[in-house]
PDB file of C-alpha atoms in Angstrom:
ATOM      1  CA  UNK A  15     -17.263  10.830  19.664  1.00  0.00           C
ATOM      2  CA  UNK A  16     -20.787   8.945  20.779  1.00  0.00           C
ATOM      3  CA  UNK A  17     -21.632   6.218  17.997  1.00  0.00           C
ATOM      4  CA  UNK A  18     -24.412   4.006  17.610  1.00  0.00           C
ATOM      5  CA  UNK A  19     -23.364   0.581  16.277  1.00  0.00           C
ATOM      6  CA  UNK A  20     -26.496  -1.535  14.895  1.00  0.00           C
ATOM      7  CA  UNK A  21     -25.100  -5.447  14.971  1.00  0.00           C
ATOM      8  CA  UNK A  22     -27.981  -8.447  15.537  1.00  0.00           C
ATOM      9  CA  UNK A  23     -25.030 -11.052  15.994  1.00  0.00           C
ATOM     10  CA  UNK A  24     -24.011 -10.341  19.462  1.00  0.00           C
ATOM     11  CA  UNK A  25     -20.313 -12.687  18.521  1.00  0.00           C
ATOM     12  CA  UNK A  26     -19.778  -9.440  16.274  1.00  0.00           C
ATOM     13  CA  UNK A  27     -21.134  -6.974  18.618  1.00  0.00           C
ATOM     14  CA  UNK A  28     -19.560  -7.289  21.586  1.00  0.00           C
ATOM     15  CA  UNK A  29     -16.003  -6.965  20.383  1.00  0.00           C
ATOM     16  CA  UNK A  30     -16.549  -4.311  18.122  1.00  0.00           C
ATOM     17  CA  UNK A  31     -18.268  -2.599  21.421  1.00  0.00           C
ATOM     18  CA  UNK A  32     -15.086  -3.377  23.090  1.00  0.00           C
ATOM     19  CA  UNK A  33     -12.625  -2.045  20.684  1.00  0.00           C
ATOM     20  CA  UNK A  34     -14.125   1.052  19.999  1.00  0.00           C
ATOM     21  CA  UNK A  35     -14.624   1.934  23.532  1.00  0.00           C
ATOM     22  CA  UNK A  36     -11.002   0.857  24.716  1.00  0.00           C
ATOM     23  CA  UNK A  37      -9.997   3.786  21.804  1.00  0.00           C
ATOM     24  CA  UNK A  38     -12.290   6.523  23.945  1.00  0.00           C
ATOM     25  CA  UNK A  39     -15.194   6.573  21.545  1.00  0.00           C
ATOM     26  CA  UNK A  40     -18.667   6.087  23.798  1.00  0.00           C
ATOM     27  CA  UNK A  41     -20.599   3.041  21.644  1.00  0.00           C
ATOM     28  CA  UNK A  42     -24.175   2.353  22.279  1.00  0.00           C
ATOM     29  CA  UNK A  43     -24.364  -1.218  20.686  1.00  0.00           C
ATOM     30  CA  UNK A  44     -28.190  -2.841  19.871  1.00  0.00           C
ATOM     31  CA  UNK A  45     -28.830  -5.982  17.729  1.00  0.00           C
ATOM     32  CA  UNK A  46     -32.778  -4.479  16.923  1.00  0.00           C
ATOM     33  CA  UNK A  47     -33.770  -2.158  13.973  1.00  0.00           C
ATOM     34  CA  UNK A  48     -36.754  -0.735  16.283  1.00  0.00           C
ATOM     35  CA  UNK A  49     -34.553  -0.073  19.114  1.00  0.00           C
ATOM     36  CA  UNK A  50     -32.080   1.022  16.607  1.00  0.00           C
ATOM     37  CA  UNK A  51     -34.814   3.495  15.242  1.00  0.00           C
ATOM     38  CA  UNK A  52     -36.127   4.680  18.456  1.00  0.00           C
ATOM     39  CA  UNK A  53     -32.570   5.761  19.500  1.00  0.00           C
ATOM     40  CA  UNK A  54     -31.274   7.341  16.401  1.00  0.00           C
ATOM     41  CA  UNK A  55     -34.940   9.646  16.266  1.00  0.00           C
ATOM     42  CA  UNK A  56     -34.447  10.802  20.063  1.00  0.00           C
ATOM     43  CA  UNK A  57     -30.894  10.635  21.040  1.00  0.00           C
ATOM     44  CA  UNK A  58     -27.697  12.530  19.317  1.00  0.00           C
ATOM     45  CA  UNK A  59     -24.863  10.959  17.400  1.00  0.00           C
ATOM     46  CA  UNK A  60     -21.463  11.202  15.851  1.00  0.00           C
ATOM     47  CA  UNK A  61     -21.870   8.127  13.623  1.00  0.00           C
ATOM     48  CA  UNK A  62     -23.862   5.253  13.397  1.00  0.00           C
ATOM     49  CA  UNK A  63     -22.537   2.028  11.770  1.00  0.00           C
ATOM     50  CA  UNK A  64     -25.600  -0.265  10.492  1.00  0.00           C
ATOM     51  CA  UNK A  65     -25.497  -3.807   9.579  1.00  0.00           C
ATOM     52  CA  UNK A  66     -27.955  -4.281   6.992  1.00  0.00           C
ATOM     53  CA  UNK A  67     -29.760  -7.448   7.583  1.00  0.00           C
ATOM     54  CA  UNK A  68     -31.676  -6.708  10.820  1.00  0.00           C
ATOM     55  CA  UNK A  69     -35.007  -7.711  13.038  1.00  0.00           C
ATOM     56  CA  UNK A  70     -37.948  -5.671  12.900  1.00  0.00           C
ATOM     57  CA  UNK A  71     -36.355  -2.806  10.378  1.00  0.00           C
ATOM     58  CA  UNK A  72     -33.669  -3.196   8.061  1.00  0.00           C
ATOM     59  CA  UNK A  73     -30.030  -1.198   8.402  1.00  0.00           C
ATOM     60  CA  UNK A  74     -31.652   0.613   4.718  1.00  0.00           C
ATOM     61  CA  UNK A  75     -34.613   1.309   6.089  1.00  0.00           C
ATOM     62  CA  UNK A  76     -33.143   3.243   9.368  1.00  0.00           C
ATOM     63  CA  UNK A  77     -30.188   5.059   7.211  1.00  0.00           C
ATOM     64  CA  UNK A  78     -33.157   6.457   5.109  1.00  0.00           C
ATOM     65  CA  UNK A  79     -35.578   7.369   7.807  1.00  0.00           C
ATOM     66  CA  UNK A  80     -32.018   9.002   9.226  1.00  0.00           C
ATOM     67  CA  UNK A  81     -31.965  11.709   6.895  1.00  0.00           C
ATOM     68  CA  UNK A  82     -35.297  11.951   6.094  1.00  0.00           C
ATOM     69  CA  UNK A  83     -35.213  13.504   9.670  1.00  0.00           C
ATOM     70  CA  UNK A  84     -32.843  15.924   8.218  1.00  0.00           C
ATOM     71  CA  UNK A  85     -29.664  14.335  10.411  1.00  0.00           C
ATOM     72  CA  UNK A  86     -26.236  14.561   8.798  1.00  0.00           C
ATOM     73  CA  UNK A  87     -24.031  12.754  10.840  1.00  0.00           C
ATOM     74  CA  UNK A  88     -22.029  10.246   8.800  1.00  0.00           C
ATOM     75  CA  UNK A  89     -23.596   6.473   8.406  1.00  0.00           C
ATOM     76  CA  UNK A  90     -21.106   3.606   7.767  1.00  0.00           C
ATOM     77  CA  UNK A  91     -22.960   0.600   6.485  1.00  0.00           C
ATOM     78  CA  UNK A  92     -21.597  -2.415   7.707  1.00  0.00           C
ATOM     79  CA  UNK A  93     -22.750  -5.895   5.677  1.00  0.00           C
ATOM     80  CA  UNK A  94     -22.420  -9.179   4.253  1.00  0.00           C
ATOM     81  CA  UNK A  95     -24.485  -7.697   1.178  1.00  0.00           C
ATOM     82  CA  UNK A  96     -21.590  -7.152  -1.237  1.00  0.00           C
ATOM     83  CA  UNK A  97     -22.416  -7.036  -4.952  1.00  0.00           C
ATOM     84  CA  UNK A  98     -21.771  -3.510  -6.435  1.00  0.00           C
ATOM     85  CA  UNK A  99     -26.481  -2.921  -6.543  1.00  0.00           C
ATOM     86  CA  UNK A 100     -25.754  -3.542  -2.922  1.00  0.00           C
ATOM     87  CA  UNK A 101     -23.691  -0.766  -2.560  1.00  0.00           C
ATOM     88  CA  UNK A 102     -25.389   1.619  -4.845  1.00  0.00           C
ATOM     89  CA  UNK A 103     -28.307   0.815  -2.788  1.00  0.00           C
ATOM     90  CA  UNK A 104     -26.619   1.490   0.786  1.00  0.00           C
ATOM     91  CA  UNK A 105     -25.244   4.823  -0.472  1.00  0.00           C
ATOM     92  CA  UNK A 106     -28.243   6.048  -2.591  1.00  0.00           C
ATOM     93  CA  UNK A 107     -30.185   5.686   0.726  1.00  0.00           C
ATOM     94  CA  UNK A 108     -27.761   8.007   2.506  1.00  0.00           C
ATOM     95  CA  UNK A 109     -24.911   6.149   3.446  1.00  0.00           C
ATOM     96  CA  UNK A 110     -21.380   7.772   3.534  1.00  0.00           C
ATOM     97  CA  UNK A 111     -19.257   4.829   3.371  1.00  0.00           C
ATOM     98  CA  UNK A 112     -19.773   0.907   3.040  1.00  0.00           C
ATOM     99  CA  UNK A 113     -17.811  -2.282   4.195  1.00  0.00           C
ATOM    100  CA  UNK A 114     -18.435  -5.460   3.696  1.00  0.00           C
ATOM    101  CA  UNK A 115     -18.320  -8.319   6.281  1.00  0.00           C
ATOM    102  CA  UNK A 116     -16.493  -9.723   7.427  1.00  0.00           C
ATOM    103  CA  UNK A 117     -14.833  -6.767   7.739  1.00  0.00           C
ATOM    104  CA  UNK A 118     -11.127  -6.408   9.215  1.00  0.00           C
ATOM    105  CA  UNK A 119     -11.253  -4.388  12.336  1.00  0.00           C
ATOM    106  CA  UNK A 120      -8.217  -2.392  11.428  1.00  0.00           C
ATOM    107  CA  UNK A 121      -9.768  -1.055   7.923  1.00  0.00           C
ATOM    108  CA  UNK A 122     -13.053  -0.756  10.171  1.00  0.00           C
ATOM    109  CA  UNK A 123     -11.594   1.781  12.134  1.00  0.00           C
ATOM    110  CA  UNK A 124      -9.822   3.437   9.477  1.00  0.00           C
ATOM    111  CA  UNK A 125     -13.183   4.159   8.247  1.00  0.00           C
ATOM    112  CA  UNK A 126     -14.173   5.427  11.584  1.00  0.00           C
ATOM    113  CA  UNK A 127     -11.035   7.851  11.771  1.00  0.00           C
ATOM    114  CA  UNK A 128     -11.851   8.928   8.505  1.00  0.00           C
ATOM    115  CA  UNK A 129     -15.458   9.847   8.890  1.00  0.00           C
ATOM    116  CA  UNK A 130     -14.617  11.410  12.097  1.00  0.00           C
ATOM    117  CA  UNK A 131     -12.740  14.024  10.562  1.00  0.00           C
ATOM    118  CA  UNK A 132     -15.601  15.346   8.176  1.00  0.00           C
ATOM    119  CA  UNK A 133     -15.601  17.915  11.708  1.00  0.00           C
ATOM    120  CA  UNK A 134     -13.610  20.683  10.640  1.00  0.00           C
ATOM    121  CA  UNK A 135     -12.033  20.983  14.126  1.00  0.00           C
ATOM    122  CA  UNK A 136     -10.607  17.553  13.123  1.00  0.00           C
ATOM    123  CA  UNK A 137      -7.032  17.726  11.654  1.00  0.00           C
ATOM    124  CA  UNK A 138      -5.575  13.905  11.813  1.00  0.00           C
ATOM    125  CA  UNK A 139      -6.484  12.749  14.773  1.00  0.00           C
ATOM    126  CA  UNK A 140      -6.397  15.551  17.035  1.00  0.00           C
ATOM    127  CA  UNK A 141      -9.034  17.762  17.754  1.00  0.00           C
ATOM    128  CA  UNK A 142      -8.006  21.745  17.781  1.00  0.00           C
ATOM    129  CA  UNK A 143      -9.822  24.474  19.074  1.00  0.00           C
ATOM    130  CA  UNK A 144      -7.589  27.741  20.181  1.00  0.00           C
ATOM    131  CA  UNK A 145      -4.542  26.629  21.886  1.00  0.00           C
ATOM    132  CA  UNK A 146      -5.909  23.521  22.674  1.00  0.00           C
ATOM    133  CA  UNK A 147      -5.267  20.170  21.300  1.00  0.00           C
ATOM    134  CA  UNK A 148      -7.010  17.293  22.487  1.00  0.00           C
ATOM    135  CA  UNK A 149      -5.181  14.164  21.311  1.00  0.00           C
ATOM    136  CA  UNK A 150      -7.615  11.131  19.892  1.00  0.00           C
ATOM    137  CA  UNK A 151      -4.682   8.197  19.437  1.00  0.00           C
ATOM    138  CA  UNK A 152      -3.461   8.919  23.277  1.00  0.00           C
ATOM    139  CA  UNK A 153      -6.362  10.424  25.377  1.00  0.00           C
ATOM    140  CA  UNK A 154      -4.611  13.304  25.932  1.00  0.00           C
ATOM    141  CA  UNK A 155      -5.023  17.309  26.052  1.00  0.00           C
ATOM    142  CA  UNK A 156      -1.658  19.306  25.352  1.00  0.00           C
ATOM    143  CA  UNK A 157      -1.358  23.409  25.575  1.00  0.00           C
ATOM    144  CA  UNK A 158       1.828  25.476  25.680  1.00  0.00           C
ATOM    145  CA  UNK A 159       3.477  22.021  24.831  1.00  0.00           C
ATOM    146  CA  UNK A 160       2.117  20.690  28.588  1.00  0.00           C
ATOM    147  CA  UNK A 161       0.270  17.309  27.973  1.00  0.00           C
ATOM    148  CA  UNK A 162      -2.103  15.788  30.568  1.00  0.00           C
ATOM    149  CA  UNK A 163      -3.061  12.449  29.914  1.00  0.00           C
ATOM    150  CA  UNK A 164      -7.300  11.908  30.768  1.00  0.00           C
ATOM    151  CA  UNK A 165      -9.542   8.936  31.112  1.00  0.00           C
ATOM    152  CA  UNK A 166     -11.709   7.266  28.494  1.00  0.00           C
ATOM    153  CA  UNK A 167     -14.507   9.548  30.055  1.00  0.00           C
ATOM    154  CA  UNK A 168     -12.995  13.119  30.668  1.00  0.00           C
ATOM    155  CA  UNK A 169     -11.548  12.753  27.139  1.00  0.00           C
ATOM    156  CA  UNK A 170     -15.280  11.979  25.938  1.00  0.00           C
ATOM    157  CA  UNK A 171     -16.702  14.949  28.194  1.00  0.00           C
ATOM    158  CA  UNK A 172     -14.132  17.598  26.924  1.00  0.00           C
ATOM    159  CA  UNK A 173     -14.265  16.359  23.593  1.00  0.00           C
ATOM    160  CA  UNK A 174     -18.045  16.724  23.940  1.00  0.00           C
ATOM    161  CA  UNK A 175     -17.302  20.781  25.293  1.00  0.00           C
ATOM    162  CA  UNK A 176     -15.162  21.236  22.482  1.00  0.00           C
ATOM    163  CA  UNK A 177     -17.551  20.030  19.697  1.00  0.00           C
ATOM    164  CA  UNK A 178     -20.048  22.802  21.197  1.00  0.00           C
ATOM    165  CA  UNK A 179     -18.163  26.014  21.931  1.00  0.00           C
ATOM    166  CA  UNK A 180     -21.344  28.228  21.989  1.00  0.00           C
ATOM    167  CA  UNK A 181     -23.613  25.829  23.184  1.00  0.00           C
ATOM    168  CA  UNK A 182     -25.018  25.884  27.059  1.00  0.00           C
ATOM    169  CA  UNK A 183     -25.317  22.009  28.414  1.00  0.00           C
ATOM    170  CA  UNK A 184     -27.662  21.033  30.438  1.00  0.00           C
ATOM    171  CA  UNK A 185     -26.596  18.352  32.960  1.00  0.00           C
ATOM    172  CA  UNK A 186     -28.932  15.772  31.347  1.00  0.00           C
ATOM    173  CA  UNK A 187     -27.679  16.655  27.530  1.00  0.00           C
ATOM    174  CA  UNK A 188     -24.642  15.610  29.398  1.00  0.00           C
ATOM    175  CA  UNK A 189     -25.504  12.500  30.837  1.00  0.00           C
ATOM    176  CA  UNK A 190     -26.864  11.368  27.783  1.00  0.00           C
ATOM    177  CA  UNK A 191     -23.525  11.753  26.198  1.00  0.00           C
ATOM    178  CA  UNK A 192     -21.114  10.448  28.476  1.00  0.00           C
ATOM    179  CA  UNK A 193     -22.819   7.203  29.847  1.00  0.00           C
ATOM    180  CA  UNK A 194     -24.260   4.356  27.694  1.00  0.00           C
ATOM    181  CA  UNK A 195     -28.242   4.118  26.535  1.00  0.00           C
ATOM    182  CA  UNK A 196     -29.682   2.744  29.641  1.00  0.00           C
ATOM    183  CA  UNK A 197     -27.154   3.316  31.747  1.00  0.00           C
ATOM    184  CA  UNK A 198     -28.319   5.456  35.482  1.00  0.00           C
ATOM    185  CA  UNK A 199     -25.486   6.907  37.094  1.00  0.00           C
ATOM    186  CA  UNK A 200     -25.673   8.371  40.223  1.00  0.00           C
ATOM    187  CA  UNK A 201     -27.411  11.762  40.219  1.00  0.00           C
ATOM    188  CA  UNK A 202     -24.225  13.772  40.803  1.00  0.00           C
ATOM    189  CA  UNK A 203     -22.016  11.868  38.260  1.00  0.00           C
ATOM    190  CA  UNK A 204     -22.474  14.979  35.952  1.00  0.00           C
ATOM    191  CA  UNK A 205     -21.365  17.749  38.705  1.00  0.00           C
ATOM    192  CA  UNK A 206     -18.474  15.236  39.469  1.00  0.00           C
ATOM    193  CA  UNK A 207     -17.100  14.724  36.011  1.00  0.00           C
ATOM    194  CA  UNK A 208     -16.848  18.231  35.417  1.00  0.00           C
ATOM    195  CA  UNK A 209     -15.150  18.850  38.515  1.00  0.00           C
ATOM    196  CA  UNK A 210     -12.292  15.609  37.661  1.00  0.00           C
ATOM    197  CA  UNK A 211     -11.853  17.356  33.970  1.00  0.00           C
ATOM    198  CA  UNK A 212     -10.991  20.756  35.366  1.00  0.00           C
ATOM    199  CA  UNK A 213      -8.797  19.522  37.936  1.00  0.00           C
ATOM    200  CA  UNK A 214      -7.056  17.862  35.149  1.00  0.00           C
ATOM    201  CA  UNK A 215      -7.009  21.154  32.814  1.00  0.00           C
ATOM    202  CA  UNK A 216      -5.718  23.319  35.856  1.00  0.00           C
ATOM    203  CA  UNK A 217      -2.529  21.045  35.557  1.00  0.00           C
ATOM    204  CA  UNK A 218      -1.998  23.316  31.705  1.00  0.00           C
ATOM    205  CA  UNK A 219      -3.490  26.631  33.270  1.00  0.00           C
ATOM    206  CA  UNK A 220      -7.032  25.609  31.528  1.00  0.00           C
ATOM    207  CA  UNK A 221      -9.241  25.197  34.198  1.00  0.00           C
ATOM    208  CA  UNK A 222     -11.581  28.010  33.205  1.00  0.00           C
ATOM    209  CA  UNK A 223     -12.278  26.273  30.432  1.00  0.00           C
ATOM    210  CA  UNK A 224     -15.501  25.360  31.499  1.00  0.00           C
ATOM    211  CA  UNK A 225     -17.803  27.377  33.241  1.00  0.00           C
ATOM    212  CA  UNK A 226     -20.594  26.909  35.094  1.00  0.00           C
ATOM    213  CA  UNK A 227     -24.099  28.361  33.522  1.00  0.00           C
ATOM    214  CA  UNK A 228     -26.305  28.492  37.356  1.00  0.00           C
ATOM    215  CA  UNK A 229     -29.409  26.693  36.889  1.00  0.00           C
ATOM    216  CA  UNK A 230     -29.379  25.364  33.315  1.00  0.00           C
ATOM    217  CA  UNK A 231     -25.789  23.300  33.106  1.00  0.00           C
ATOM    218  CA  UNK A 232     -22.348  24.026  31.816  1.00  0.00           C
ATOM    219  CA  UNK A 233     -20.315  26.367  28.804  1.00  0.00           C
ATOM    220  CA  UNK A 234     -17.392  26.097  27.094  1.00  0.00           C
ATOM    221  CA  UNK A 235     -15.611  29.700  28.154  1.00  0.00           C
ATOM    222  CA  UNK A 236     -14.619  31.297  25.029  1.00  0.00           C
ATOM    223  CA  UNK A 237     -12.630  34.053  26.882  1.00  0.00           C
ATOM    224  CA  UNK A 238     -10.792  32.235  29.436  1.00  0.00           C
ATOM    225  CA  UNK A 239      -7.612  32.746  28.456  1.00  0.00           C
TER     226      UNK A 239
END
């Protein structure tokens, strides 16, 4: 799951950052409402967490521009504002949950969990589609009862695949998703991740999983098995 996380106080960025990535979700962290709005106009998300109280634009004034561009992802608003206008405010402007700082980092990703399974192919923490079951708590994919454990980044690839079964993927759709804002890899890294994750689904008979669409990127094979 890719989330933006708006933070200007880089002490309370950079662990959050850490965290969230150590537990497989890909975290684009910024401490500027403009950058903040430029990124959640053009790029995709999963969820954004806002701190209120930022440079340039305000965490209100981005959560409302959010769905006045008709985007539904879920918004957790993240601030030191804390009397109960404060939070009428933050969820009348579109907001789908609210915590106040400082916030403890286990109920902060409680939240996350929670919002994260507003997806339908969400049932606890484990993402089902078909016979698959791709595992959030242990970056892991399990069919037929076989388990293969994955890295932080083929779990965030196939998890990507399974969130758009009909959906062809172009190489740079991709890219954006699996490497950080502002991030180059090399100009293979797409071709190359998708050839680690099916190595690692051919270990559960799963390798067609993902198939190759010539000259405009990459499927999810709906009748592979």
């Amino acid at each position: 799951m890719k989330i933006l996380l708006v933070e200007d106080d880089i002490e309370q960025l950079e662990p959050m950052q850490a965290i969230l990535s150590e537990l497989g979700y890909l975290v684009d962290g910024v401490q500027d409402g403009k950058t903040a709005q430029w990124l959640i106009l053009n790029k995709e998300y999963d969820l954004l967490i806002l701190d209120w109280m930022l440079p340039q634009i305000s965490g209100l004034d981005l959560c409302r521009q959010y769905r006045q561009a008709g985007k539904t992802s879920p918004v957790l608003m993240l601030t030191g504002k804390d009397t109960l206008n404060d939070k009428v405010i933050g969820l009348d402007a579109g907001a789908d949950d609210y915590l106040v700082k400082p916030a403890n980092m286990v109920e902060l990703l409680a939240r996350v969990r929670a919002l994260s399974r507003r997806s339908p192919l969400w049932q606890g923490d484990i993402l089902v589609v078909g016979d698959l079951k791709l595992h959030l708590n242990t970056l892991t994919v399990e069919r037929n009862a076989a388990t293969v454990e994955l890295s932080a980044r083929e779990f965030q690839l196939l998890e990507y695949f399974l969130r758009h079964p009909h959906q062809i993927l172009t190489r740079n759709q991709i890219e954006e998703y699996i490497y950080p804002w502002g991030n180059e890899p090399e100009s293979n890294a797409v071709s190359s991740a998708v050839r680690r994750i099916r190595q690692r689904l051919k270990l559960i008979e799963a390798d067609k999983l993902i198939e190759t669409v010539y000259g405009m990127g990459y499927r999810l094979n709906s009748s592979w098995h």
